[in-house]
PDB file of C-alpha atoms in Angstrom:
ATOM      1  CA  MET A  18      37.829  64.367 -37.183  1.00  0.00           C
ATOM      2  CA  ASP A  19      39.743  60.957 -36.247  1.00  0.00           C
ATOM      3  CA  SER A  20      39.589  58.084 -38.521  1.00  0.00           C
ATOM      4  CA  TYR A  21      39.924  54.692 -37.050  1.00  0.00           C
ATOM      5  CA  SER A  22      41.313  51.636 -38.951  1.00  0.00           C
ATOM      6  CA  ILE A  23      39.093  48.663 -39.115  1.00  0.00           C
ATOM      7  CA  GLU A  24      41.171  47.069 -36.027  1.00  0.00           C
ATOM      8  CA  GLN A  25      40.467  49.957 -33.820  1.00  0.00           C
ATOM      9  CA  THR A  26      36.843  49.844 -35.045  1.00  0.00           C
ATOM     10  CA  LYS A  27      36.500  46.405 -34.062  1.00  0.00           C
ATOM     11  CA  GLN A  28      38.223  47.313 -30.517  1.00  0.00           C
ATOM     12  CA  LEU A  29      35.796  49.948 -29.971  1.00  0.00           C
ATOM     13  CA  THR A  30      32.735  47.611 -30.811  1.00  0.00           C
ATOM     14  CA  TYR A  31      34.077  44.822 -28.547  1.00  0.00           C
ATOM     15  CA  GLU A  32      34.513  47.576 -25.711  1.00  0.00           C
ATOM     16  CA  THR A  33      30.949  48.701 -26.393  1.00  0.00           C
ATOM     17  CA  ILE A  34      29.555  44.934 -26.127  1.00  0.00           C
ATOM     18  CA  ILE A  35      31.485  44.378 -22.969  1.00  0.00           C
ATOM     19  CA  ASP A  36      30.315  47.498 -21.401  1.00  0.00           C
ATOM     20  CA  GLU A  37      26.726  46.576 -22.255  1.00  0.00           C
ATOM     21  CA  LEU A  38      27.239  42.850 -20.774  1.00  0.00           C
ATOM     22  CA  MET A  39      28.694  44.248 -17.761  1.00  0.00           C
ATOM     23  CA  THR A  40      26.064  46.970 -17.246  1.00  0.00           C
ATOM     24  CA  ASN A  41      23.279  44.148 -17.951  1.00  0.00           C
ATOM     25  CA  TYR A  42      24.502  41.332 -16.378  1.00  0.00           C
ATOM     26  CA  GLY A  43      27.266  42.068 -13.924  1.00  0.00           C
ATOM     27  CA  GLN A  44      25.272  41.780 -10.951  1.00  0.00           C
ATOM     28  CA  ASP A  45      23.825  38.403 -12.102  1.00  0.00           C
ATOM     29  CA  ILE A  46      26.857  37.010 -12.828  1.00  0.00           C
ATOM     30  CA  LEU A  47      28.475  38.091  -9.428  1.00  0.00           C
ATOM     31  CA  GLN A  48      25.448  36.460  -7.835  1.00  0.00           C
ATOM     32  CA  LEU A  49      26.016  33.275  -9.940  1.00  0.00           C
ATOM     33  CA  VAL A  50      29.723  33.218  -8.930  1.00  0.00           C
ATOM     34  CA  MET A  51      28.712  33.526  -5.297  1.00  0.00           C
ATOM     35  CA  GLN A  52      26.660  30.354  -5.424  1.00  0.00           C
ATOM     36  CA  TYR A  53      29.891  28.701  -6.264  1.00  0.00           C
ATOM     37  CA  VAL A  54      32.420  30.258  -4.071  1.00  0.00           C
ATOM     38  CA  HIS A  55      30.544  31.548  -1.158  1.00  0.00           C
ATOM     39  CA  ASN A  56      32.842  34.476  -0.581  1.00  0.00           C
ATOM     40  CA  ARG A  57      31.958  38.066  -1.784  1.00  0.00           C
ATOM     41  CA  ASN A  58      35.503  39.221  -2.339  1.00  0.00           C
ATOM     42  CA  VAL A  59      36.541  36.084  -4.291  1.00  0.00           C
ATOM     43  CA  ALA A  60      33.350  36.236  -6.331  1.00  0.00           C
ATOM     44  CA  GLU A  61      34.075  39.814  -7.118  1.00  0.00           C
ATOM     45  CA  ASP A  62      37.675  38.998  -8.391  1.00  0.00           C
ATOM     46  CA  LEU A  63      36.241  35.968 -10.384  1.00  0.00           C
ATOM     47  CA  THR A  64      33.603  38.515 -11.906  1.00  0.00           C
ATOM     48  CA  GLN A  65      36.231  40.754 -13.236  1.00  0.00           C
ATOM     49  CA  GLU A  66      38.244  37.910 -14.466  1.00  0.00           C
ATOM     50  CA  ILE A  67      35.015  36.521 -16.151  1.00  0.00           C
ATOM     51  CA  PHE A  68      34.699  39.697 -18.114  1.00  0.00           C
ATOM     52  CA  MET A  69      38.131  40.009 -19.007  1.00  0.00           C
ATOM     53  CA  LYS A  70      37.850  36.382 -20.564  1.00  0.00           C
ATOM     54  CA  CYS A  71      34.900  37.266 -22.304  1.00  0.00           C
ATOM     55  CA  TYR A  72      36.438  40.570 -23.741  1.00  0.00           C
ATOM     56  CA  LYS A  73      39.446  38.438 -25.123  1.00  0.00           C
ATOM     57  CA  ALA A  74      37.258  35.939 -26.506  1.00  0.00           C
ATOM     58  CA  LEU A  75      34.700  38.353 -28.206  1.00  0.00           C
ATOM     59  CA  PRO A  76      36.499  37.772 -31.623  1.00  0.00           C
ATOM     60  CA  THR A  77      35.819  34.022 -31.513  1.00  0.00           C
ATOM     61  CA  PHE A  78      32.044  34.508 -30.643  1.00  0.00           C
ATOM     62  CA  HIS A  79      30.259  33.097 -33.537  1.00  0.00           C
ATOM     63  CA  PHE A  80      26.579  33.772 -32.377  1.00  0.00           C
ATOM     64  CA  ASN A  81      25.461  30.063 -32.017  1.00  0.00           C
ATOM     65  CA  SER A  82      23.796  31.241 -28.827  1.00  0.00           C
ATOM     66  CA  SER A  83      22.967  34.684 -27.292  1.00  0.00           C
ATOM     67  CA  LEU A  84      25.610  36.700 -25.831  1.00  0.00           C
ATOM     68  CA  LYS A  85      23.872  35.977 -22.467  1.00  0.00           C
ATOM     69  CA  THR A  86      23.998  32.318 -22.666  1.00  0.00           C
ATOM     70  CA  TRP A  87      27.519  32.510 -23.713  1.00  0.00           C
ATOM     71  CA  LEU A  88      28.570  34.838 -20.883  1.00  0.00           C
ATOM     72  CA  TRP A  89      26.951  32.396 -18.384  1.00  0.00           C
ATOM     73  CA  ARG A  90      28.674  29.397 -19.707  1.00  0.00           C
ATOM     74  CA  ILE A  91      32.074  31.204 -19.478  1.00  0.00           C
ATOM     75  CA  ALA A  92      31.179  32.459 -15.612  1.00  0.00           C
ATOM     76  CA  ILE A  93      29.979  28.922 -14.873  1.00  0.00           C
ATOM     77  CA  ASN A  94      33.108  27.246 -16.265  1.00  0.00           C
ATOM     78  CA  HIS A  95      35.538  29.853 -14.745  1.00  0.00           C
ATOM     79  CA  ALA A  96      33.877  29.406 -11.380  1.00  0.00           C
ATOM     80  CA  LYS A  97      34.160  25.634 -11.560  1.00  0.00           C
ATOM     81  CA  ASP A  98      37.897  26.004 -12.730  1.00  0.00           C
ATOM     82  CA  TYR A  99      38.397  28.094  -9.688  1.00  0.00           C
ATOM     83  CA  LEU A 100      36.797  25.377  -7.321  1.00  0.00           C
ATOM     84  CA  LYS A 101      39.132  22.709  -8.904  1.00  0.00           C
ATOM     85  CA  SER A 102      42.098  24.867  -8.381  1.00  0.00           C
ATOM     86  CA  TRP A 103      44.838  23.824  -6.110  1.00  0.00           C
ATOM     87  CA  TYR A 104      44.257  26.930  -3.781  1.00  0.00           C
ATOM     88  CA  VAL A 105      40.708  25.881  -3.111  1.00  0.00           C
ATOM     89  CA  ARG A 106      41.519  22.176  -2.554  1.00  0.00           C
ATOM     90  CA  ASN A 107      44.189  23.002  -0.246  1.00  0.00           C
ATOM     91  CA  VAL A 108      43.446  26.074   1.558  1.00  0.00           C
ATOM     92  CA  GLU A 109      39.704  27.191   1.528  1.00  0.00           C
ATOM     93  CA  THR A 110      36.826  25.202   3.196  1.00  0.00           C
ATOM     94  CA  ASN A 111      33.152  25.929   3.269  1.00  0.00           C
ATOM     95  CA  ASN A 112      30.958  24.261   5.625  1.00  0.00           C
ATOM     96  CA  GLU A 113      27.385  25.762   4.894  1.00  0.00           C
ATOM     97  CA  ASP A 114      24.476  23.282   4.838  1.00  0.00           C
ATOM     98  CA  LEU A 115      22.831  24.375   1.553  1.00  0.00           C
ATOM     99  CA  PHE A 116      26.301  24.536  -0.147  1.00  0.00           C
ATOM    100  CA  ALA A 117      26.921  20.983   0.807  1.00  0.00           C
ATOM    101  CA  LEU A 118      25.098  20.007  -2.379  1.00  0.00           C
ATOM    102  CA  PRO A 119      27.396  18.986  -5.114  1.00  0.00           C
ATOM    103  CA  VAL A 120      27.903  21.619  -7.694  1.00  0.00           C
ATOM    104  CA  LYS A 121      25.896  19.933 -10.310  1.00  0.00           C
ATOM    105  CA  TYR A 122      23.087  20.122  -8.386  1.00  0.00           C
ATOM    106  CA  ARG A 123      23.538  23.497  -6.671  1.00  0.00           C
ATOM    107  CA  GLU A 124      23.832  25.210 -10.128  1.00  0.00           C
ATOM    108  CA  VAL A 125      20.534  23.891 -11.327  1.00  0.00           C
ATOM    109  CA  ILE A 126      18.709  25.085  -8.220  1.00  0.00           C
ATOM    110  CA  TYR A 127      20.119  28.503  -8.602  1.00  0.00           C
ATOM    111  CA  LEU A 128      19.616  28.862 -12.353  1.00  0.00           C
ATOM    112  CA  CYS A 129      15.969  27.520 -12.041  1.00  0.00           C
ATOM    113  CA  TYR A 130      14.940  29.108  -8.720  1.00  0.00           C
ATOM    114  CA  TYR A 131      16.979  32.257  -8.210  1.00  0.00           C
ATOM    115  CA  GLU A 132      17.360  33.484 -11.809  1.00  0.00           C
ATOM    116  CA  GLU A 133      14.040  31.785 -12.841  1.00  0.00           C
ATOM    117  CA  GLN A 134      15.858  30.444 -16.370  1.00  0.00           C
ATOM    118  CA  PRO A 135      13.526  27.891 -18.348  1.00  0.00           C
ATOM    119  CA  MET A 136      14.835  24.630 -18.575  1.00  0.00           C
ATOM    120  CA  LYS A 137      15.979  25.243 -22.319  1.00  0.00           C
ATOM    121  CA  GLU A 138      18.131  28.065 -21.273  1.00  0.00           C
ATOM    122  CA  ILE A 139      19.589  26.209 -18.377  1.00  0.00           C
ATOM    123  CA  ALA A 140      20.327  23.252 -20.560  1.00  0.00           C
ATOM    124  CA  ASP A 141      21.972  25.748 -23.134  1.00  0.00           C
ATOM    125  CA  VAL A 142      24.043  27.357 -20.430  1.00  0.00           C
ATOM    126  CA  LEU A 143      25.281  24.061 -18.857  1.00  0.00           C
ATOM    127  CA  GLN A 144      25.706  22.435 -22.350  1.00  0.00           C
ATOM    128  CA  LEU A 145      23.308  19.511 -21.174  1.00  0.00           C
ATOM    129  CA  ASN A 146      20.279  17.879 -22.309  1.00  0.00           C
ATOM    130  CA  GLU A 147      16.921  19.224 -21.011  1.00  0.00           C
ATOM    131  CA  SER A 148      16.259  15.890 -19.685  1.00  0.00           C
ATOM    132  CA  THR A 149      19.488  15.865 -17.770  1.00  0.00           C
ATOM    133  CA  VAL A 150      18.689  19.267 -16.285  1.00  0.00           C
ATOM    134  CA  LYS A 151      15.258  18.020 -15.192  1.00  0.00           C
ATOM    135  CA  THR A 152      16.869  15.047 -13.481  1.00  0.00           C
ATOM    136  CA  ARG A 153      19.504  17.089 -11.597  1.00  0.00           C
ATOM    137  CA  LEU A 154      16.925  19.408 -10.537  1.00  0.00           C
ATOM    138  CA  ARG A 155      14.756  16.475  -9.127  1.00  0.00           C
ATOM    139  CA  LYS A 156      17.753  15.004  -7.318  1.00  0.00           C
ATOM    140  CA  ALA A 157      18.698  18.253  -5.882  1.00  0.00           C
ATOM    141  CA  LYS A 158      15.298  18.743  -4.436  1.00  0.00           C
ATOM    142  CA  GLN A 159      15.490  15.148  -3.006  1.00  0.00           C
ATOM    143  CA  LEU A 160      18.795  15.923  -1.357  1.00  0.00           C
ATOM    144  CA  LEU A 161      17.687  19.321   0.122  1.00  0.00           C
ATOM    145  CA  LYS A 162      14.531  17.791   1.396  1.00  0.00           C
ATOM    146  CA  LYS A 163      16.575  14.962   3.159  1.00  0.00           C
ATOM    147  CA  ARG A 164      18.894  17.530   4.630  1.00  0.00           C
ATOM    148  CA  LEU A 165      16.012  19.575   5.863  1.00  0.00           C
ATOM    149  CA  GLU A 166      14.408  16.637   7.371  1.00  0.00           C
ATOM    150  CA  ARG A 167      17.536  15.855   9.369  1.00  0.00           C
ATOM    151  CA  GLN A 168      17.556  19.165  10.896  1.00  0.00           C
TER     152      GLN A 168
END
């Protein structure tokens, strides 16, 4: 029987955790990223990058939040970083009506209505106060209503 070093055992544990995260949340993360980038191929690439980032960061995870919340936070930050990248600002354009909302409003709409997350969890994921999440949600609804009334 093979004996593993402590480092090898940690590595196996991290791989197990990532496998479980990918199995349980892979599709959810892909859909979340799609809300930001509106392109399935790009979303798939970013989702892979997100799980690689999580794997590398697992040794620094301190269990101050759930793994799910931590994963969502990484995914949202990674998607936002992508949107701020030179490539997106200078090459890609999106003209869909619904996605014309600013990201800060789009993300609360998505997390609340598509992922059905409670306000507390949305606040944790976005690292905001619950009152800020509620305000953004209210503003997002107003913007959507105005947009739909104009059509």
